[in-house]
Amino acid sequence: MIRLRTGGPDRVVAVGAHCDDIAIGAGGTLLTLCLARPGIRVDALVLSGGGGEREQEERAALAAFCPGADLRLTVLKLPDGRLPAHWEEAKAAVEELRARTEPDLVLAPRTEDAHQDHRGLARLMTTAFRDHLVLGYEIVKWDGDLGRMTAYQPLSPETAERKVRLLQEHYPSQRHRPWYDREAFLGLARIRGIECHARYAEAFAVTKLTLDLGE
């Protein structure tokens, strides 16, 4: 049963198809969680980018986004943009992740994401983590696939600014991209903040949620 609790989670799973997905989609939420709960365990899995510059960026970035956490990160070497052709490898990685942790919260791409790698990983997560709260994060992109979200994590202005600063600082390989800038990240956070009566927020899609309000 998925429980909506007033207490924060003690164990979190965060997954991305590519290095920087987790930080872009849920970096502010990770900062909020880890600063509020020192020692929280974060099991992170990234399917591509292993063995090179991108993995080095990801390790440094997630360490910064998860201050004081027990961070356990795995970065694989699946080819970017080819997840459907490597479905069995991706599925095995997700199942191995599931076998080693019992999280209170899962942060993953959303199933409606237009990118085939993001969407494929999202579908794997909802089958491997059937009885868990899975929040699907969003990533702004050329495809224009942003939609109506159902869950929000408000971010303080300090946290929103810190997220943007860390994104710029730890992913130099992405700075040349036209969408990878302060205005894009803060602009989306401001819009999601408006939707939940906050200055800034990160928004998530929830495909299924069971409430247990009697305890």
Short mmCIF file of C-alpha atoms in Angstrom, two decimals:
data_model
loop_
_atom_site.label_atom_id
_atom_site.label_comp_id
_atom_site.label_asym_id
_atom_site.label_seq_id
_atom_site.Cartn_x
_atom_site.Cartn_y
_atom_site.Cartn_z
CA MET A 1 0.00 0.00 0.00
CA ILE A 2 1.21 3.50 -0.84
CA ARG A 3 0.93 5.76 2.18
CA LEU A 4 0.60 9.53 2.29
CA ARG A 5 2.50 10.34 5.48
CA THR A 6 3.28 13.52 7.35
CA GLY A 7 6.78 12.30 8.19
CA GLY A 8 9.55 12.44 5.62
CA PRO A 9 11.00 9.37 3.91
CA ASP A 10 14.06 7.55 5.21
CA ARG A 11 14.92 5.81 1.94
CA VAL A 12 14.67 7.28 -1.54
CA VAL A 13 15.30 5.83 -4.99
CA ALA A 14 16.16 8.24 -7.81
CA VAL A 15 16.65 7.11 -11.39
CA GLY A 16 17.52 8.76 -14.68
CA ALA A 17 18.04 7.62 -18.23
CA HIS A 18 20.92 10.09 -18.63
CA CYS A 19 23.35 11.92 -16.41
CA ASP A 20 21.71 15.21 -15.27
CA ASP A 21 18.09 13.91 -15.59
CA ILE A 22 17.70 13.42 -11.84
CA ALA A 23 19.22 16.79 -10.99
CA ILE A 24 17.11 18.67 -13.54
CA GLY A 25 13.86 16.92 -12.69
CA ALA A 26 14.16 16.52 -8.94
CA GLY A 27 17.30 18.31 -7.75
CA GLY A 28 15.39 20.77 -5.61
CA THR A 29 13.38 17.98 -4.01
CA LEU A 30 16.55 16.03 -3.21
CA LEU A 31 18.11 19.13 -1.66
CA THR A 32 15.00 19.70 0.44
CA LEU A 33 14.85 16.09 1.61
CA CYS A 34 18.54 15.68 2.38
CA LEU A 35 18.87 18.96 4.26
CA ALA A 36 15.81 18.10 6.36
CA ARG A 37 16.83 14.49 7.05
CA PRO A 38 20.62 14.05 7.49
CA GLY A 39 21.70 10.49 6.82
CA ILE A 40 18.77 9.69 4.52
CA ARG A 41 19.63 6.85 2.14
CA VAL A 42 19.49 7.65 -1.57
CA ASP A 43 19.89 4.81 -4.07
CA ALA A 44 20.44 6.33 -7.51
CA LEU A 45 20.64 4.64 -10.90
CA VAL A 46 21.55 6.24 -14.22
CA LEU A 47 21.36 4.10 -17.35
CA SER A 48 23.84 5.89 -19.63
CA GLY A 49 27.03 7.93 -19.45
CA GLY A 50 29.17 5.52 -17.47
CA GLY A 51 32.93 5.37 -17.76
CA GLY A 52 33.66 8.90 -18.91
CA GLU A 53 33.26 12.62 -18.31
CA ARG A 54 29.51 12.36 -17.89
CA GLU A 55 29.81 9.88 -15.05
CA GLN A 56 32.33 12.10 -13.28
CA GLU A 57 29.93 15.03 -13.60
CA GLU A 58 27.05 12.96 -12.28
CA ARG A 59 28.91 11.68 -9.24
CA ALA A 60 30.02 15.16 -8.23
CA ALA A 61 26.60 16.65 -8.93
CA LEU A 62 24.53 14.11 -6.99
CA ALA A 63 26.91 14.36 -4.05
CA ALA A 64 26.17 18.09 -4.03
CA PHE A 65 22.42 17.60 -4.47
CA CYS A 66 22.31 15.04 -1.64
CA PRO A 67 24.30 16.73 1.16
CA GLY A 68 24.75 14.52 4.22
CA ALA A 69 22.97 11.57 2.59
CA ASP A 70 24.01 7.96 2.35
CA LEU A 71 24.27 8.14 -1.44
CA ARG A 72 24.72 4.94 -3.46
CA LEU A 73 25.04 5.72 -7.17
CA THR A 74 25.32 3.36 -10.14
CA VAL A 75 26.00 4.73 -13.63
CA LEU A 76 25.68 2.28 -16.52
CA LYS A 77 26.92 2.48 -20.11
CA LEU A 78 23.78 1.95 -22.16
CA PRO A 79 23.92 4.04 -25.37
CA ASP A 80 22.08 7.34 -25.26
CA GLY A 81 18.82 7.28 -27.22
CA ARG A 82 18.79 3.51 -27.63
CA LEU A 83 16.98 2.22 -24.55
CA PRO A 84 14.32 0.30 -26.52
CA ALA A 85 17.09 -1.75 -28.16
CA HIS A 86 18.64 -2.45 -24.74
CA TRP A 87 15.43 -3.20 -22.88
CA GLU A 88 16.64 -6.37 -21.17
CA GLU A 89 19.76 -4.65 -19.79
CA ALA A 90 17.72 -1.73 -18.50
CA LYS A 91 15.12 -4.05 -16.96
CA ALA A 92 17.82 -6.10 -15.24
CA ALA A 93 19.37 -2.94 -13.78
CA VAL A 94 16.02 -1.75 -12.41
CA GLU A 95 15.25 -5.17 -10.95
CA GLU A 96 18.67 -5.28 -9.27
CA LEU A 97 17.99 -1.86 -7.79
CA ARG A 98 14.62 -3.03 -6.53
CA ALA A 99 16.18 -6.10 -4.90
CA ARG A 100 18.55 -4.07 -2.76
CA THR A 101 16.26 -1.41 -1.35
CA GLU A 102 12.76 -0.86 0.05
CA PRO A 103 12.24 2.87 -0.54
CA ASP A 104 9.62 5.18 0.90
CA LEU A 105 9.75 7.33 -2.23
CA VAL A 106 10.80 6.82 -5.85
CA LEU A 107 11.80 9.70 -8.14
CA ALA A 108 11.73 8.75 -11.82
CA PRO A 109 10.89 10.15 -15.25
CA ARG A 110 7.17 10.44 -15.97
CA THR A 111 5.46 7.95 -18.25
CA GLU A 112 4.22 10.73 -20.58
CA ASP A 113 7.72 12.03 -21.33
CA ALA A 114 8.31 12.41 -25.08
CA HIS A 115 11.90 11.13 -24.94
CA GLN A 116 11.95 7.40 -25.59
CA ASP A 117 14.66 6.72 -22.98
CA HIS A 118 12.82 8.66 -20.28
CA ARG A 119 9.48 7.08 -21.12
CA GLY A 120 10.90 3.57 -21.24
CA LEU A 121 12.58 3.90 -17.85
CA ALA A 122 9.38 5.33 -16.37
CA ARG A 123 7.44 2.27 -17.47
CA LEU A 124 10.02 -0.06 -15.99
CA MET A 125 9.84 1.74 -12.65
CA THR A 126 6.09 1.48 -12.23
CA THR A 127 6.25 -2.30 -12.72
CA ALA A 128 9.31 -2.95 -10.54
CA PHE A 129 8.12 -0.63 -7.74
CA ARG A 130 4.45 -1.54 -7.69
CA ASP A 131 3.67 -0.74 -4.06
CA HIS A 132 5.67 2.46 -3.73
CA LEU A 133 5.01 6.14 -4.16
CA VAL A 134 6.54 6.89 -7.57
CA LEU A 135 6.77 10.57 -8.49
CA GLY A 136 7.40 11.23 -12.17
CA TYR A 137 9.56 14.31 -12.68
CA GLU A 138 9.52 16.56 -15.73
CA ILE A 139 12.32 17.82 -17.98
CA VAL A 140 11.73 20.80 -20.25
CA LYS A 141 12.73 20.10 -23.86
CA TRP A 142 12.18 20.91 -27.53
CA ASP A 143 9.35 18.37 -27.77
CA GLY A 144 7.01 20.58 -25.76
CA ASP A 145 5.69 17.72 -23.66
CA LEU A 146 5.00 19.58 -20.40
CA GLY A 147 1.53 18.87 -19.07
CA ARG A 148 -0.78 19.15 -16.09
CA MET A 149 0.96 17.82 -12.99
CA THR A 150 -0.59 16.31 -9.89
CA ALA A 151 1.99 16.65 -7.10
CA TYR A 152 4.22 19.51 -6.04
CA GLN A 153 7.24 20.05 -3.82
CA PRO A 154 7.55 23.75 -2.97
CA LEU A 155 11.09 25.10 -3.05
CA SER A 156 12.37 28.00 -1.03
CA PRO A 157 13.99 30.75 -3.15
CA GLU A 158 17.33 29.72 -1.66
CA THR A 159 16.83 26.10 -2.71
CA ALA A 160 15.68 27.04 -6.21
CA GLU A 161 18.73 29.26 -6.67
CA ARG A 162 21.00 26.58 -5.26
CA LYS A 163 19.60 24.03 -7.69
CA VAL A 164 20.31 26.26 -10.67
CA ARG A 165 23.80 27.07 -9.41
CA LEU A 166 24.65 23.39 -8.95
CA LEU A 167 23.31 22.51 -12.41
CA GLN A 168 25.54 25.13 -14.00
CA GLU A 169 28.51 24.21 -11.85
CA HIS A 170 28.52 20.44 -12.19
CA TYR A 171 27.46 19.81 -15.79
CA PRO A 172 29.83 21.87 -17.96
CA SER A 173 29.30 19.43 -20.84
CA GLN A 174 25.70 20.65 -21.15
CA ARG A 175 26.20 24.42 -21.04
CA HIS A 176 26.22 24.74 -24.83
CA ARG A 177 22.65 23.50 -25.11
CA PRO A 178 20.18 26.32 -25.86
CA TRP A 179 17.69 25.18 -23.21
CA TYR A 180 20.24 24.64 -20.46
CA ASP A 181 20.16 27.97 -18.68
CA ARG A 182 19.01 29.78 -15.57
CA GLU A 183 15.90 31.25 -17.18
CA ALA A 184 14.58 27.85 -18.27
CA PHE A 185 15.08 26.18 -14.89
CA LEU A 186 13.83 29.03 -12.73
CA GLY A 187 11.01 29.87 -15.16
CA LEU A 188 9.52 26.39 -14.95
CA ALA A 189 9.99 26.34 -11.17
CA ARG A 190 8.17 29.69 -10.93
CA ILE A 191 5.22 28.43 -12.97
CA ARG A 192 4.94 25.28 -10.86
CA GLY A 193 5.19 27.45 -7.77
CA ILE A 194 2.22 29.51 -8.91
CA GLU A 195 0.23 26.29 -9.28
CA CYS A 196 0.78 25.32 -5.64
CA HIS A 197 0.80 28.77 -3.98
CA ALA A 198 4.58 28.90 -3.55
CA ARG A 199 7.33 31.03 -5.03
CA TYR A 200 9.02 28.03 -6.68
CA ALA A 201 8.28 24.32 -6.91
CA GLU A 202 9.10 21.10 -8.66
CA ALA A 203 6.12 19.23 -10.05
CA PHE A 204 5.52 15.53 -10.49
CA ALA A 205 3.06 13.16 -12.12
CA VAL A 206 1.50 10.42 -10.00
CA THR A 207 -0.03 7.52 -11.88
CA LYS A 208 -1.53 5.79 -8.85
CA LEU A 209 -1.86 6.78 -5.19
CA THR A 210 -3.49 4.88 -2.33
CA LEU A 211 -4.28 6.91 0.76
CA ASP A 212 -4.09 5.59 4.30
CA LEU A 213 -5.46 8.43 6.42
CA GLY A 214 -6.64 6.39 9.38
CA GLU A 215 -3.31 6.12 11.23
#
